[in-house]
mmCIF file of C-alpha atoms and ligand atoms in Angstrom:
data_model
loop_
_atom_site.group_PDB
_atom_site.id
_atom_site.type_symbol
_atom_site.label_atom_id
_atom_site.label_comp_id
_atom_site.label_asym_id
_atom_site.label_seq_id
_atom_site.Cartn_x
_atom_site.Cartn_y
_atom_site.Cartn_z
ATOM 1 C CA UNK A 226 -0.165 0.005 -0.350
ATOM 2 C CA UNK A 227 2.945 2.685 0.322
ATOM 3 C CA UNK A 228 4.285 2.614 -2.937
ATOM 4 C CA UNK A 229 0.208 3.518 -4.397
ATOM 5 C CA UNK A 230 1.203 7.106 -5.892
ATOM 6 C CA UNK A 231 -1.316 9.533 -3.806
ATOM 7 C CA UNK A 232 -3.880 11.615 -5.978
ATOM 8 C CA UNK A 233 -4.830 15.386 -5.732
ATOM 9 C CA UNK A 234 -8.005 15.972 -4.039
ATOM 10 C CA UNK A 235 -10.266 18.977 -5.519
ATOM 11 C CA UNK A 236 -10.634 21.171 -2.950
ATOM 12 C CA UNK A 237 -13.746 23.293 -3.563
ATOM 13 C CA UNK A 238 -14.904 25.362 -5.807
ATOM 14 C CA UNK A 239 -13.921 23.120 -8.242
ATOM 15 C CA UNK A 240 -16.247 22.153 -10.539
ATOM 16 C CA UNK A 241 -15.829 19.072 -11.152
ATOM 17 C CA UNK A 242 -17.072 18.565 -7.366
ATOM 18 C CA UNK A 243 -20.662 20.080 -8.891
ATOM 19 C CA UNK A 244 -20.521 17.044 -11.465
ATOM 20 C CA UNK A 245 -22.550 14.563 -12.041
ATOM 21 C CA UNK A 246 -20.596 11.245 -12.097
ATOM 22 C CA UNK A 247 -21.834 8.428 -14.860
ATOM 23 C CA UNK A 248 -22.348 5.040 -13.339
ATOM 24 C CA UNK A 249 -18.869 2.338 -13.839
ATOM 25 C CA UNK A 250 -19.355 0.476 -16.991
ATOM 26 C CA UNK A 251 -17.926 -2.455 -18.135
ATOM 27 C CA UNK A 252 -15.358 -0.961 -20.170
ATOM 28 C CA UNK A 253 -14.240 0.543 -16.693
ATOM 29 C CA UNK A 254 -13.096 -2.139 -15.486
ATOM 30 C CA UNK A 255 -9.081 -1.460 -15.445
ATOM 31 C CA UNK A 256 -9.546 2.065 -14.686
ATOM 32 C CA UNK A 257 -11.780 1.830 -11.312
ATOM 33 C CA UNK A 258 -9.525 -1.471 -10.810
ATOM 34 C CA UNK A 259 -6.344 0.904 -10.424
ATOM 35 C CA UNK A 260 -7.933 3.737 -9.142
ATOM 36 C CA UNK A 261 -10.019 2.055 -5.991
ATOM 37 C CA UNK A 262 -6.282 1.366 -4.312
ATOM 38 C CA UNK A 263 -4.784 5.000 -4.898
ATOM 39 C CA UNK A 264 -8.415 6.152 -3.810
ATOM 40 C CA UNK A 265 -7.650 4.515 -0.698
ATOM 41 C CA UNK A 266 -3.866 5.728 0.093
ATOM 42 C CA UNK A 267 -4.961 8.798 -0.418
ATOM 43 C CA UNK A 268 -8.030 8.924 1.929
ATOM 44 C CA UNK A 269 -6.109 7.335 4.661
ATOM 45 C CA UNK A 270 -2.769 9.882 4.274
ATOM 46 C CA UNK A 271 -5.472 12.676 4.096
ATOM 47 C CA UNK A 272 -6.593 11.007 6.709
ATOM 48 C CA UNK A 273 -9.827 10.281 5.901
ATOM 49 C CA UNK A 274 -12.500 8.392 6.432
ATOM 50 C CA UNK A 275 -14.313 8.018 2.603
ATOM 51 C CA UNK A 276 -13.417 9.241 -0.785
ATOM 52 C CA UNK A 277 -15.449 10.022 -3.545
ATOM 53 C CA UNK A 278 -14.208 9.208 -6.810
ATOM 54 C CA UNK A 279 -14.822 13.201 -8.211
ATOM 55 C CA UNK A 280 -12.952 14.351 -5.700
ATOM 56 C CA UNK A 281 -9.755 13.238 -7.072
ATOM 57 C CA UNK A 282 -10.894 14.330 -10.545
ATOM 58 C CA UNK A 283 -12.749 11.266 -12.130
ATOM 59 C CA UNK A 284 -16.637 11.714 -12.790
ATOM 60 C CA UNK A 285 -17.564 8.273 -11.840
ATOM 61 C CA UNK A 286 -19.495 6.362 -9.121
ATOM 62 C CA UNK A 287 -16.903 5.089 -7.419
ATOM 63 C CA UNK A 288 -16.784 5.593 -3.360
ATOM 64 C CA UNK A 289 -13.966 3.831 -0.586
ATOM 65 C CA UNK A 290 -14.721 4.390 2.445
ATOM 66 C CA UNK A 291 -12.736 2.865 5.969
ATOM 67 C CA UNK A 292 -14.370 3.319 9.145
ATOM 68 C CA UNK A 293 -11.441 2.034 10.331
ATOM 69 C CA UNK A 294 -13.382 0.471 13.310
ATOM 70 C CA UNK A 295 -10.724 -0.261 16.613
ATOM 71 C CA UNK A 296 -7.744 0.872 14.057
ATOM 72 C CA UNK A 297 -7.726 -1.887 12.438
ATOM 73 C CA UNK A 298 -8.330 -0.957 8.207
ATOM 74 C CA UNK A 299 -11.555 -2.788 7.101
ATOM 75 C CA UNK A 300 -11.269 -0.818 3.308
ATOM 76 C CA UNK A 301 -14.674 -1.009 1.236
ATOM 77 C CA UNK A 302 -15.185 -0.016 -2.614
ATOM 78 C CA UNK A 303 -18.464 0.732 -3.308
ATOM 79 C CA UNK A 304 -18.827 0.677 -7.107
ATOM 80 C CA UNK A 305 -22.026 2.378 -8.084
ATOM 81 C CA UNK A 306 -23.557 2.747 -4.821
ATOM 82 C CA UNK A 307 -27.168 3.675 -4.423
ATOM 83 C CA UNK A 308 -29.523 4.650 -1.795
ATOM 84 C CA UNK A 309 -32.710 2.443 -2.051
ATOM 85 C CA UNK A 310 -34.238 3.312 1.063
ATOM 86 C CA UNK A 311 -33.488 5.661 3.741
ATOM 87 C CA UNK A 312 -35.211 5.840 7.280
ATOM 88 C CA UNK A 313 -37.526 8.707 8.697
ATOM 89 C CA UNK A 314 -35.760 8.847 11.682
ATOM 90 C CA UNK A 315 -33.057 11.466 10.985
ATOM 91 C CA UNK A 316 -30.033 12.116 12.808
ATOM 92 C CA UNK A 317 -27.395 14.564 13.543
ATOM 93 C CA UNK A 318 -24.048 13.778 13.247
ATOM 94 C CA UNK A 319 -20.922 16.250 12.235
ATOM 95 C CA UNK A 320 -19.399 16.366 9.145
ATOM 96 C CA UNK A 321 -16.508 17.627 7.148
ATOM 97 C CA UNK A 322 -14.828 17.071 4.306
ATOM 98 C CA UNK A 323 -11.822 16.398 2.360
ATOM 99 C CA UNK A 324 -12.830 18.739 -0.119
ATOM 100 C CA UNK A 325 -13.088 21.236 1.969
ATOM 101 C CA UNK A 326 -10.327 20.518 5.085
ATOM 102 C CA UNK A 327 -10.738 22.222 8.178
ATOM 103 C CA UNK A 328 -14.043 22.961 7.861
ATOM 104 C CA UNK A 329 -17.325 20.711 10.098
ATOM 105 C CA UNK A 330 -20.980 21.123 10.954
ATOM 106 C CA UNK A 331 -23.609 19.407 12.212
ATOM 107 C CA UNK A 332 -26.069 18.055 8.984
ATOM 108 C CA UNK A 333 -28.792 16.004 9.540
ATOM 109 C CA UNK A 334 -29.955 13.006 7.462
ATOM 110 C CA UNK A 335 -32.301 10.101 7.768
ATOM 111 C CA UNK A 336 -29.970 7.958 10.615
ATOM 112 C CA UNK A 337 -30.473 4.762 8.383
ATOM 113 C CA UNK A 338 -30.051 3.972 4.807
ATOM 114 C CA UNK A 339 -30.025 1.129 2.501
ATOM 115 C CA UNK A 340 -27.561 0.987 0.164
ATOM 116 C CA UNK A 341 -26.645 -1.142 -2.955
ATOM 117 C CA UNK A 342 -23.630 -1.734 -4.740
ATOM 118 C CA UNK A 343 -21.343 -3.532 -6.956
ATOM 119 C CA UNK A 344 -17.501 -4.922 -5.690
ATOM 120 C CA UNK A 345 -14.691 -4.260 -7.766
ATOM 121 C CA UNK A 346 -14.899 -7.931 -9.179
ATOM 122 C CA UNK A 347 -18.894 -7.496 -9.794
ATOM 123 C CA UNK A 348 -20.132 -9.170 -6.688
ATOM 124 C CA UNK A 349 -23.509 -7.572 -5.695
ATOM 125 C CA UNK A 350 -23.697 -5.933 -2.329
ATOM 126 C CA UNK A 351 -26.817 -4.887 -0.552
ATOM 127 C CA UNK A 352 -26.459 -3.775 3.653
ATOM 128 C CA UNK A 353 -28.517 -2.047 6.146
ATOM 129 C CA UNK A 354 -26.277 0.982 7.741
ATOM 130 C CA UNK A 355 -26.581 2.894 10.716
ATOM 131 C CA UNK A 356 -24.443 5.559 12.268
ATOM 132 C CA UNK A 357 -21.537 6.413 11.390
ATOM 133 C CA UNK A 358 -21.407 4.315 8.848
ATOM 134 C CA UNK A 359 -25.103 5.810 7.265
ATOM 135 C CA UNK A 360 -23.525 8.975 7.676
ATOM 136 C CA UNK A 361 -20.966 8.365 5.460
ATOM 137 C CA UNK A 362 -22.072 6.426 2.990
ATOM 138 C CA UNK A 363 -25.056 9.223 2.611
ATOM 139 C CA UNK A 364 -22.341 12.153 2.175
ATOM 140 C CA UNK A 365 -19.997 9.581 -0.090
ATOM 141 C CA UNK A 366 -23.086 9.450 -2.293
ATOM 142 C CA UNK A 367 -24.565 12.610 -2.799
ATOM 143 C CA UNK A 368 -20.497 13.711 -3.935
ATOM 144 C CA UNK A 369 -21.002 11.544 -7.244
ATOM 145 C CA UNK A 370 -24.369 13.886 -7.972
ATOM 146 C CA UNK A 371 -22.017 16.986 -6.781
ATOM 147 C CA UNK A 372 -23.951 17.420 -4.063
ATOM 148 C CA UNK A 373 -21.659 18.692 -0.932
ATOM 149 C CA UNK A 374 -22.414 18.618 2.592
ATOM 150 C CA UNK A 375 -22.647 22.146 2.715
ATOM 151 C CA UNK A 376 -25.667 21.655 0.881
ATOM 152 C CA UNK A 377 -27.547 20.466 3.633
ATOM 153 C CA UNK A 378 -26.763 23.217 6.073
ATOM 154 C CA UNK A 379 -29.224 26.557 6.099
ATOM 155 C CA UNK A 380 -28.221 29.171 4.192
ATOM 156 C CA UNK A 381 -26.855 31.175 6.863
ATOM 157 C CA UNK A 382 -24.278 28.418 7.761
ATOM 158 C CA UNK A 383 -23.251 27.610 4.753
ATOM 159 C CA UNK A 384 -22.482 30.749 3.671
ATOM 160 C CA UNK A 385 -20.583 31.475 6.940
ATOM 161 C CA UNK A 386 -18.572 28.230 7.339
ATOM 162 C CA UNK A 387 -17.633 28.604 2.839
ATOM 163 C CA UNK A 388 -16.408 32.061 3.494
ATOM 164 C CA UNK A 389 -14.576 30.985 6.349
ATOM 165 C CA UNK A 390 -12.647 28.337 4.246
ATOM 166 C CA UNK A 391 -12.030 30.326 1.236
ATOM 167 C CA UNK A 392 -9.993 33.417 3.549
ATOM 168 C CA UNK A 393 -8.294 30.113 5.256
ATOM 169 C CA UNK A 394 -7.436 29.101 1.891
ATOM 170 C CA UNK A 395 -6.128 32.992 1.155
ATOM 171 C CA UNK A 396 -4.367 32.755 3.771
ATOM 172 C CA UNK A 397 -2.426 29.493 3.387
ATOM 173 C CA UNK A 398 -1.669 30.682 -0.338
ATOM 174 C CA UNK A 399 0.127 33.610 0.615
ATOM 175 C CA UNK A 400 2.001 31.696 3.483
ATOM 176 C CA UNK A 401 2.958 29.489 0.336
ATOM 177 C CA UNK A 402 4.495 32.473 -1.539
HETATM 178 NI NI1 LIG B 755 -17.043 14.611 1.469
#
């Protein structure tokens, strides 16, 4: 895993983050098999618990997640994931995003979701998730539709957070000069 080249993570307001990603097709098999380990390595390095292909510039419906329970790596690679059911019950959890680094806010979403996807070898998978995994799955699948977690905030909170992020980015680029 150490030799896997890392990928640059796109930051807000990169327009690729706002595009709708296309489904992974059979012809993408080689690309996706090469991309998934690089996305995982990039996510671990960041560090983060989830990364969607558009965040590394690929408009493909591909997501990697690893909540690392008890610090044990347990990577998930989700090809063409979709939410097929969501609970009426909602939950609030603090979210952040590698494309808006350093900014966190409480986001309300369905507490539980049922998700379907394919593994890299084409195996169909389905699972019901709650807690952090439910949040993470919804956050990453949102990325495939060009939706950022900030879109799930009220306008006041969203504007404040984005303004703060852009200001911090500006300071950072000035320091780098
Ligand atoms: Ni994100």
